[in-house]
Coordinates of N, CA and C and ligand atoms in Angstrom, one line a residue:
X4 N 0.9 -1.2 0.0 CA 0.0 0.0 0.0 C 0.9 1.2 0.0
X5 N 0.9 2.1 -1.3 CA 1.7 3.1 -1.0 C 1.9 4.1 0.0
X6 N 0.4 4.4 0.5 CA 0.5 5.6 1.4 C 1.2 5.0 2.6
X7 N 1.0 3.6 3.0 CA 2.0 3.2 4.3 C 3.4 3.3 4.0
X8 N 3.9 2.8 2.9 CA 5.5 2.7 2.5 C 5.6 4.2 2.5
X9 N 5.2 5.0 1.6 CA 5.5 6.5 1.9 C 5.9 7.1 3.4
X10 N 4.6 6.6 3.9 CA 4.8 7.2 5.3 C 6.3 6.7 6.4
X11 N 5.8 5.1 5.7 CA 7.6 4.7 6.9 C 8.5 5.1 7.0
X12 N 8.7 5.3 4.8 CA 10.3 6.3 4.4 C 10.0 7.8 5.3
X13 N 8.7 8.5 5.3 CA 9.1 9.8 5.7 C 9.0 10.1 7.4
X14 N 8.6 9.1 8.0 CA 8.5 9.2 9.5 C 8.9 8.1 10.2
X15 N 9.6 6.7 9.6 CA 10.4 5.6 10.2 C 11.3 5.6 10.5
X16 N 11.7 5.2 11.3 CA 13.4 5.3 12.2 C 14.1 3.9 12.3
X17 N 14.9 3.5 11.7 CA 15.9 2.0 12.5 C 16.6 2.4 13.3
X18 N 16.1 1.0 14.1 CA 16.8 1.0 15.4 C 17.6 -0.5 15.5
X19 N 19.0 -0.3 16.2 CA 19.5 -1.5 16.0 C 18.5 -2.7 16.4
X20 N 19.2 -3.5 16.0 CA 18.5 -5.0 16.4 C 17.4 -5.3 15.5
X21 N 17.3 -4.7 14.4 CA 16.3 -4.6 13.2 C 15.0 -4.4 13.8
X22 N 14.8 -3.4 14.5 CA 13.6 -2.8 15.3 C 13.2 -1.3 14.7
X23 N 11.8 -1.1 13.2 CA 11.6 0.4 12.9 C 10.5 0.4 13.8
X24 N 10.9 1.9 14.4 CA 10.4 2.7 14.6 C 9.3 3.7 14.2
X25 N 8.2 3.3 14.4 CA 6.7 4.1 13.8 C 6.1 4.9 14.8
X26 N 6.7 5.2 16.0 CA 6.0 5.7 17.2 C 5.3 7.3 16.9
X27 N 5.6 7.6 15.4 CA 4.8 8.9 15.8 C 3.7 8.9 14.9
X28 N 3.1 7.4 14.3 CA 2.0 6.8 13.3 C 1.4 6.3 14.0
X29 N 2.1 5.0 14.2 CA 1.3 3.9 14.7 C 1.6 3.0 15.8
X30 N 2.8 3.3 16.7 CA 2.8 2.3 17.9 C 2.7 3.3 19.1
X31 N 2.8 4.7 18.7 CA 2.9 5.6 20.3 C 1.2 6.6 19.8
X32 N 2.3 7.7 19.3 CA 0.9 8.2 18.3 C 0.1 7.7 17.4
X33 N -1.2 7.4 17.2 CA -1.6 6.6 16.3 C -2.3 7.8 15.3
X34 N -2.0 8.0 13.7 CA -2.5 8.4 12.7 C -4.1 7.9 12.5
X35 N -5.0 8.3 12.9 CA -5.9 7.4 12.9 C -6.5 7.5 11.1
X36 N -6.4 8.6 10.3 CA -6.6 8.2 9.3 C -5.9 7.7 8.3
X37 N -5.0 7.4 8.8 CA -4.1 6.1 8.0 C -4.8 5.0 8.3
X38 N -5.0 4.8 9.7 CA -5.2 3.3 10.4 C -6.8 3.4 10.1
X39 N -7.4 3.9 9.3 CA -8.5 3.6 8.7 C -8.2 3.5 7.2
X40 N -7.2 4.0 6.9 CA -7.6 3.7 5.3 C -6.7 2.1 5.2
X41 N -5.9 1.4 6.1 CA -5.4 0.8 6.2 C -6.4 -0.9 6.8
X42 N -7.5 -0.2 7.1 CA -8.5 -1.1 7.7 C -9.5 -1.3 6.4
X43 N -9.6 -0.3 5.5 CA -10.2 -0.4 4.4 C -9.6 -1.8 3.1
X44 N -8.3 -1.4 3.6 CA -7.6 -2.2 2.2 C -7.7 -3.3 3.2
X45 N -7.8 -3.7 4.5 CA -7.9 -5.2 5.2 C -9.2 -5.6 4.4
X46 N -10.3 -4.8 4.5 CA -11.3 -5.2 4.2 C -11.9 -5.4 2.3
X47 N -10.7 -4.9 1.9 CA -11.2 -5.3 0.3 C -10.1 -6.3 0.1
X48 N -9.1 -6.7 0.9 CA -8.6 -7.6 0.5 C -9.4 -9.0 1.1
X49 N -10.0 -8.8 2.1 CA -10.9 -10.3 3.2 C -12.4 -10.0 2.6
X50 N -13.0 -9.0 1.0 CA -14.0 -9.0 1.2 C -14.9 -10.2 0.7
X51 N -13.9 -11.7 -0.1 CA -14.7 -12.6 -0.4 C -14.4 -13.8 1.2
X52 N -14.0 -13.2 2.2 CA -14.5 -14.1 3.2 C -15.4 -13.7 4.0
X53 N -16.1 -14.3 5.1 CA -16.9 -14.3 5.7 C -16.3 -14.4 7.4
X54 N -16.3 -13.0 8.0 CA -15.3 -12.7 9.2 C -16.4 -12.3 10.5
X55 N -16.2 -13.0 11.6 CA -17.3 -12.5 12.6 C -16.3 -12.1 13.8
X56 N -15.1 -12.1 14.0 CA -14.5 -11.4 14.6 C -12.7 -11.5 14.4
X57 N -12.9 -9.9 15.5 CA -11.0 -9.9 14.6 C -10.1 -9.8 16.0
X58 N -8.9 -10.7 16.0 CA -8.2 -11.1 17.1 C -7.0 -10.4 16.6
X59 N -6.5 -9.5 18.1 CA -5.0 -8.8 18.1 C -4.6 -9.0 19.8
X60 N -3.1 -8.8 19.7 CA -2.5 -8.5 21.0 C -2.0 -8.1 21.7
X61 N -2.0 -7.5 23.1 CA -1.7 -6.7 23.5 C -0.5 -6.0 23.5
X62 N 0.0 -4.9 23.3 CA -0.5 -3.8 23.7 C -0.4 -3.6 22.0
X63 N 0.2 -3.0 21.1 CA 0.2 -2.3 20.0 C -0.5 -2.7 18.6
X64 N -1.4 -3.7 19.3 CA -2.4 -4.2 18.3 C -3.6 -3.7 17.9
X65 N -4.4 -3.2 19.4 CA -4.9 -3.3 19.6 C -5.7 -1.8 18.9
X66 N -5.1 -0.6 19.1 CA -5.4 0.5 18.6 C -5.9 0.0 17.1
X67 N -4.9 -0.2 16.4 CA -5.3 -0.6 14.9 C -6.6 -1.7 14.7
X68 N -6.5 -2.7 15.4 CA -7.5 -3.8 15.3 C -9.1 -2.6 15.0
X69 N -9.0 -2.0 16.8 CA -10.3 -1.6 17.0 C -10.5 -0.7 15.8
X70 N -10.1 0.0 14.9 CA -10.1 0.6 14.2 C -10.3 0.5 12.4
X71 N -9.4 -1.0 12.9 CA -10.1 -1.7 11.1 C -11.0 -2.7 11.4
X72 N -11.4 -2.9 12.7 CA -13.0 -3.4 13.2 C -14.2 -2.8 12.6
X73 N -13.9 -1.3 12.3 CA -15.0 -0.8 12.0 C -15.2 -1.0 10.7
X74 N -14.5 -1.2 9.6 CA -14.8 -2.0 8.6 C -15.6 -3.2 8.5
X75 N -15.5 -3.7 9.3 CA -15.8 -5.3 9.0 C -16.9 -5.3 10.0
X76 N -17.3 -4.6 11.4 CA -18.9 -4.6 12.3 C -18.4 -6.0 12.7
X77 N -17.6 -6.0 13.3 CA -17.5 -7.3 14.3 C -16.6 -7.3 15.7
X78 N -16.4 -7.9 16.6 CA -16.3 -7.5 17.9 C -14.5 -7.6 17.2
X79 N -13.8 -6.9 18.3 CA -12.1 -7.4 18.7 C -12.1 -8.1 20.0
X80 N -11.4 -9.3 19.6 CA -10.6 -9.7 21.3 C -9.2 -9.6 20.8
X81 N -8.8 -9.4 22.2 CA -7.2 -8.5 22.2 C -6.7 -10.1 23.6
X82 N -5.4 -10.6 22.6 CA -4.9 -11.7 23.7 C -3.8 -10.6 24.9
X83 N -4.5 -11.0 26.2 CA -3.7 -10.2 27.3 C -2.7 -10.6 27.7
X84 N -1.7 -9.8 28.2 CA -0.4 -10.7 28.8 C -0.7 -11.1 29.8
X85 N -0.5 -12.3 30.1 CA -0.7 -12.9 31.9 C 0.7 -12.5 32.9
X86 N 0.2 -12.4 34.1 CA 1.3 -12.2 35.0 C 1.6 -13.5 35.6
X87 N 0.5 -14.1 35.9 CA 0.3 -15.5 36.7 C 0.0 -17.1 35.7
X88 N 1.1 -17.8 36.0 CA 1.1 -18.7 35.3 C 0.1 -19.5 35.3
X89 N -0.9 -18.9 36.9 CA -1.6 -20.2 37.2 C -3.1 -19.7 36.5
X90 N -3.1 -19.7 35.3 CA -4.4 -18.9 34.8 C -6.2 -19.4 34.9
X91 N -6.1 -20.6 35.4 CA -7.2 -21.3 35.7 C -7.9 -22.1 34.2
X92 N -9.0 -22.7 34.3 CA -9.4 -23.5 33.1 C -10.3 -22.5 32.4
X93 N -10.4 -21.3 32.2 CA -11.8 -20.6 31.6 C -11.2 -20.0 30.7
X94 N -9.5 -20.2 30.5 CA -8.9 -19.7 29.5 C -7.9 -20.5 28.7
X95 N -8.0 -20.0 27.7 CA -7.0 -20.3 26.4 C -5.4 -19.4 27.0
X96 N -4.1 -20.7 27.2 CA -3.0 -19.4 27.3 C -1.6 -20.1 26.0
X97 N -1.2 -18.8 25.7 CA 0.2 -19.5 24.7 C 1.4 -18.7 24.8
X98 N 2.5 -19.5 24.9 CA 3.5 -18.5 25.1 C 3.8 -17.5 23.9
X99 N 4.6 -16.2 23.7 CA 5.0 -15.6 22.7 C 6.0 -15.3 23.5
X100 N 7.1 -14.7 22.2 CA 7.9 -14.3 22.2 C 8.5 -13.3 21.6
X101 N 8.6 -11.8 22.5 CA 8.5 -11.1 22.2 C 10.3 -10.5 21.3
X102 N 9.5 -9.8 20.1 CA 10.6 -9.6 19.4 C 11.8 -8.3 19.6
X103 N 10.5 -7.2 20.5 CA 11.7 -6.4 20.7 C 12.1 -5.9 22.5
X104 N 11.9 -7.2 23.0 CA 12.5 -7.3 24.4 C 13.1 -8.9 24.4
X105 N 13.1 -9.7 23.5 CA 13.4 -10.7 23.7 C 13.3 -12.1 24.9
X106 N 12.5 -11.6 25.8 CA 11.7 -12.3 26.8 C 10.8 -13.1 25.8
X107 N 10.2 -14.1 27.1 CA 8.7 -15.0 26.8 C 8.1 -14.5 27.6
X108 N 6.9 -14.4 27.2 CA 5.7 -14.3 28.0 C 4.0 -15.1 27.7
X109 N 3.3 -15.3 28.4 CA 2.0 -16.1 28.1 C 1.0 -14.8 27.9
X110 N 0.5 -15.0 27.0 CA -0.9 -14.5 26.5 C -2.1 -15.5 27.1
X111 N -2.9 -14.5 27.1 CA -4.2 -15.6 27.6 C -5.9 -14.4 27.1
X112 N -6.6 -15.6 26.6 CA -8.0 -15.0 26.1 C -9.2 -16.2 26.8
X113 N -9.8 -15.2 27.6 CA -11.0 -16.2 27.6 C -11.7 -17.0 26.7
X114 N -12.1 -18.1 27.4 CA -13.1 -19.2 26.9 C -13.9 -18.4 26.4
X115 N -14.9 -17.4 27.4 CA -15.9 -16.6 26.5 C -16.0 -16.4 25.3
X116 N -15.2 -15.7 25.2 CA -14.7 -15.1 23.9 C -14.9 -15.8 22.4
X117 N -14.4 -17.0 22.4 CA -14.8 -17.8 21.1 C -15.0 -19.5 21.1
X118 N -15.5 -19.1 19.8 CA -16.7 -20.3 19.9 C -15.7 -20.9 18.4
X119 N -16.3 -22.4 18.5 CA -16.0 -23.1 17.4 C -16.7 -22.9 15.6
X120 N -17.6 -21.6 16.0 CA -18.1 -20.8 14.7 C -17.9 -20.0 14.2
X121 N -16.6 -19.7 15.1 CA -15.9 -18.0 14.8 C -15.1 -18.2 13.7
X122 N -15.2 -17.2 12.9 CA -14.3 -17.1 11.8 C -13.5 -15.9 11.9
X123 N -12.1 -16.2 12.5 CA -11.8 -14.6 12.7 C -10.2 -14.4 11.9
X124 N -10.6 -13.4 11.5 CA -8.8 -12.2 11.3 C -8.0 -12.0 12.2
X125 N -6.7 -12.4 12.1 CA -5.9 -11.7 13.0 C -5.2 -10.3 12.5
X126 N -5.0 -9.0 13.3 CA -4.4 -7.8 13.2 C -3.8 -7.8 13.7
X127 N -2.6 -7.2 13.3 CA -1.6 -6.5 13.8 C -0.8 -5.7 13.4
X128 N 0.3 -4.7 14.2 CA 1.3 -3.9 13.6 C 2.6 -4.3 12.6
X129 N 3.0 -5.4 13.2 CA 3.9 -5.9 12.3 C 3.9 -7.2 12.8
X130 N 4.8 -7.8 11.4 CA 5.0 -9.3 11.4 C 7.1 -9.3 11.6
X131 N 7.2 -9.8 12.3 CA 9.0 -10.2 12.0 C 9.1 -11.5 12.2
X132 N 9.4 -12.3 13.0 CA 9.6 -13.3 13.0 C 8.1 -14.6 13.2
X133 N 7.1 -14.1 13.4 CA 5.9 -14.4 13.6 C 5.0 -15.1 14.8
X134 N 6.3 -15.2 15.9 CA 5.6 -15.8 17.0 C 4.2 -15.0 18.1
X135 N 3.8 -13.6 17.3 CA 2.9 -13.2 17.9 C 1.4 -13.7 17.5
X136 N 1.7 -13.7 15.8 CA 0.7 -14.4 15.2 C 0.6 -16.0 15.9
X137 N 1.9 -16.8 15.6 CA 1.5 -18.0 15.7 C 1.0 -18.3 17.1
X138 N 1.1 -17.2 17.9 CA 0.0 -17.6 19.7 C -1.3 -17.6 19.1
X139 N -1.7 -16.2 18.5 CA -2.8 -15.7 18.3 C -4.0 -17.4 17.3
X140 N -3.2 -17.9 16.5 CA -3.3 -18.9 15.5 C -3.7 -20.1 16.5
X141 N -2.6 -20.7 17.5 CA -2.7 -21.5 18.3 C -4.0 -21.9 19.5
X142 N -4.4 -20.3 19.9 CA -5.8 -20.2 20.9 C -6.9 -20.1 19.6
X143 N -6.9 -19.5 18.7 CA -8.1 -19.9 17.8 C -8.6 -21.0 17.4
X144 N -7.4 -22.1 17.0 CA -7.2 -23.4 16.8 C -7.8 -24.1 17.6
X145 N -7.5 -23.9 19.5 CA -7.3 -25.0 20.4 C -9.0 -24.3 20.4
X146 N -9.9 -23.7 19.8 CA -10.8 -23.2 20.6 C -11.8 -23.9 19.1
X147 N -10.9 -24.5 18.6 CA -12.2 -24.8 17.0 C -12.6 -24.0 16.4
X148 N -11.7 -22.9 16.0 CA -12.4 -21.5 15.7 C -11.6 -22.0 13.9
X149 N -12.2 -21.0 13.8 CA -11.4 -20.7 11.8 C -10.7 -19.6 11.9
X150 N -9.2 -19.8 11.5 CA -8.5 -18.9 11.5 C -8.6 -18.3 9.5
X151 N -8.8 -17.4 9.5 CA -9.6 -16.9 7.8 C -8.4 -16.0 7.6
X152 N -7.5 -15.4 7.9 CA -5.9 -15.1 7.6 C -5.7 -14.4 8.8
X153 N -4.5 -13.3 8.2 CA -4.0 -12.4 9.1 C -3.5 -11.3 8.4
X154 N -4.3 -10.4 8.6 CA -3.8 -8.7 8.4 C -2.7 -7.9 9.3
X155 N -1.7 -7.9 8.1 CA -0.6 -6.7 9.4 C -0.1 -6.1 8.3
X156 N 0.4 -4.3 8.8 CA 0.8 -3.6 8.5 C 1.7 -3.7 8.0
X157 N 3.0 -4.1 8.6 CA 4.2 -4.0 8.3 C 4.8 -5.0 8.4
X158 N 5.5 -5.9 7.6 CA 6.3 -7.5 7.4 C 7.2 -7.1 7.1
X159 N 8.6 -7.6 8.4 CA 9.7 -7.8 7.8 C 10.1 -8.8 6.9
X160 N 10.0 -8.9 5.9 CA 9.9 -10.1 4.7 C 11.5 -10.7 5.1
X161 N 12.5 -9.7 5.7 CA 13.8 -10.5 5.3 C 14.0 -11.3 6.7
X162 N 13.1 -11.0 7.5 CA 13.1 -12.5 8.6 C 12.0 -13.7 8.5
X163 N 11.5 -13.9 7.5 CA 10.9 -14.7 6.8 C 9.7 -15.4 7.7
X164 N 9.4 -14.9 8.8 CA 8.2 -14.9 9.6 C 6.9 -15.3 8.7
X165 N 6.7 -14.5 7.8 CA 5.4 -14.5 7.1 C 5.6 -15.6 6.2
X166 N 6.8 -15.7 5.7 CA 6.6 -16.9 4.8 C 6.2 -18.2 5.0
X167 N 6.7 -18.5 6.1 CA 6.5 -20.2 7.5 C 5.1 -19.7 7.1
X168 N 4.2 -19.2 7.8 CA 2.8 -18.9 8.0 C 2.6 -19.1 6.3
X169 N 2.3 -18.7 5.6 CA 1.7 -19.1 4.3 C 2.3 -20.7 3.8
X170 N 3.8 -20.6 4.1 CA 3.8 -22.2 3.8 C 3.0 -23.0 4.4
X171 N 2.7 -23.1 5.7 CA 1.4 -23.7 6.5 C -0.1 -23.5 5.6
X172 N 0.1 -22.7 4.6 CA -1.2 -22.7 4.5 C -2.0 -21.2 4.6
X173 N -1.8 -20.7 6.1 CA -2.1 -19.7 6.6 C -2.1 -18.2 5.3
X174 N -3.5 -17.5 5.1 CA -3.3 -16.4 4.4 C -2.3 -15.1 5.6
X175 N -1.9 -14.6 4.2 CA -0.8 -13.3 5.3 C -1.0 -12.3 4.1
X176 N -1.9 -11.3 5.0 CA -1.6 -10.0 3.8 C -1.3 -8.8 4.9
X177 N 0.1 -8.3 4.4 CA 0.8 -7.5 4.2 C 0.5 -6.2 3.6
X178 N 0.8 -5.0 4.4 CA 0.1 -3.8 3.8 C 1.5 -3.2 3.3
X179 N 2.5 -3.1 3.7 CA 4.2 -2.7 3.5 C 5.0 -4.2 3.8
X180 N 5.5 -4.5 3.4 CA 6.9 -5.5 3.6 C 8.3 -5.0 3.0
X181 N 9.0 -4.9 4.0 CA 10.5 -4.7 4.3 C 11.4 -5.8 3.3
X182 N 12.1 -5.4 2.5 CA 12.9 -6.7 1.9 C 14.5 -6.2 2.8
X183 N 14.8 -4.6 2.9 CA 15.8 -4.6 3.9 C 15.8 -3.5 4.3
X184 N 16.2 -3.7 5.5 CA 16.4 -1.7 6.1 C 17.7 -1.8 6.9
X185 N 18.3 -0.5 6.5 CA 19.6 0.4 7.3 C 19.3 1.6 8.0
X186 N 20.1 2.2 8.7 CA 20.3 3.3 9.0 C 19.3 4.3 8.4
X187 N 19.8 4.1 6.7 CA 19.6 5.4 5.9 C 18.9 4.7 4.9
X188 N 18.3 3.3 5.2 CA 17.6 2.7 3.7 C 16.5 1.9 4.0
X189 N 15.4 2.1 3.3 CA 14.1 1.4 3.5 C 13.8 0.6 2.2
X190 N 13.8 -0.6 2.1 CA 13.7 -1.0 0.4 C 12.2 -2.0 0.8
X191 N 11.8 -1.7 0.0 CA 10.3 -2.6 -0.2 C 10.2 -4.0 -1.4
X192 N 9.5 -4.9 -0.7 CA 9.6 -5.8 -1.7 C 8.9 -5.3 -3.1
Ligands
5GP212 P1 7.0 -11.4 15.8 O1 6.2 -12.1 16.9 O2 6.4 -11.6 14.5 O3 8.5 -11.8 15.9 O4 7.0 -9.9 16.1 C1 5.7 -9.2 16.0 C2 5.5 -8.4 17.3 O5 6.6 -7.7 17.8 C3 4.5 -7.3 17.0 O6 3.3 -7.5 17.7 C4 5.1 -6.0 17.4 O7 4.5 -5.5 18.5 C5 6.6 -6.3 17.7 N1 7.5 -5.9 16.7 C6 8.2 -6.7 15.9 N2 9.1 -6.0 15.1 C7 8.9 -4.7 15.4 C8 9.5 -3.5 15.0 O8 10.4 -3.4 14.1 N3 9.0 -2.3 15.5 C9 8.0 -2.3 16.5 N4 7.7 -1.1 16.9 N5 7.5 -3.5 16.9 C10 7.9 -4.6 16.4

């Protein structure tokens, strides 16, 4: 989508450890009419499926989710970080592994939440290595739900996160993908 690649080159920052920087779009400040026109192209890209709800995770998901929710009229669940391992049986929990603190941590979504009729999208800010999605993928699964793809903004294509996910099978659309970035260079596939 060009207006996002535009935007990264004119307001994205690298940071070592192959970590850009969007904090004054979309992970601190959020552009909100970007992050609608970017919920639009989720929605003409998913408009021959049939989506009843859209799954992101906490924390920098979730702005965008609720936002290209409103495209599609259907609820967000947001998977929360757990503090306590001992989460009880009324929930779904999976580890992730976070890409730019390099810790584990467990996510956890209520049982409530979904049913084995759900057909849902996952959102998010970026894809790099993909263990955010593949939590998100894993509690949909263990819950009998239909995972119908995954929408994210920004893919680092050259850590090949997205690609595992589609060799599985799994749809991945990508609104920007990264083939490489420097300092001083943003190259798009
Ligand atoms: P993955 O699980 O695919 O390795 O990483 C995706 C998650 O890590 C996203 O939910 C996002 O919050 C965070 N993330 C990964 N790469 C970046 C990055 O370059 N910049 C920012 N701001 N967040 C990132």
């Amino acid at each position: 989508m060009e207006l996002l690649k535009k935007r990264i080159i004119e307001d994205g920052c690298v940071l070592p450890g192959n970590v850009l920087k969007v904090d004054s779009f979309l992970n601190h400040q959020i552009d909100i009419d970007l992050v609608y026109k970017l919920g639009a192209e989720w929605k003409r890209l998913f408009s021959d499926e049939k989506i009843t709800k859209i799954m992101t995770i906490e924390a920098s998901g979730i702005g965008i989710a609720c936002v290209a929710a409103m495209h599609f009229n259907v609820p967000v669940v947001f998977a929360k970080r757990s503090k306590s391992s001992n989460i009880g049986k009324d929930f779904y929990a999976t580890p992730v592994v976070s890409f730019t603190h390099g810790n584990t941590y467990d996510v956890i979504v209520s049982k409530s939440f979904i049913s084995p009729e759900d057909r849902i999208l996952i959102i998010d800010d970026f894809l790099a290595n993909g263990s955010a999605l593949r939590a998100l993928i894993n509690i949909i699964e263990e819950a009998g739900a239909t995972v119908v793809g995954a929408g994210v903004a920004i893919e680092k294509a050259f850590l090949h996160g997205g690609d595992k996910l589609r060799d599985l099978g799994y749809r991945v659309e990508a609104l920007a993908r990264i083939k490489s970035m420097s300092d001083d260079k943003i190259e798009f596939c």
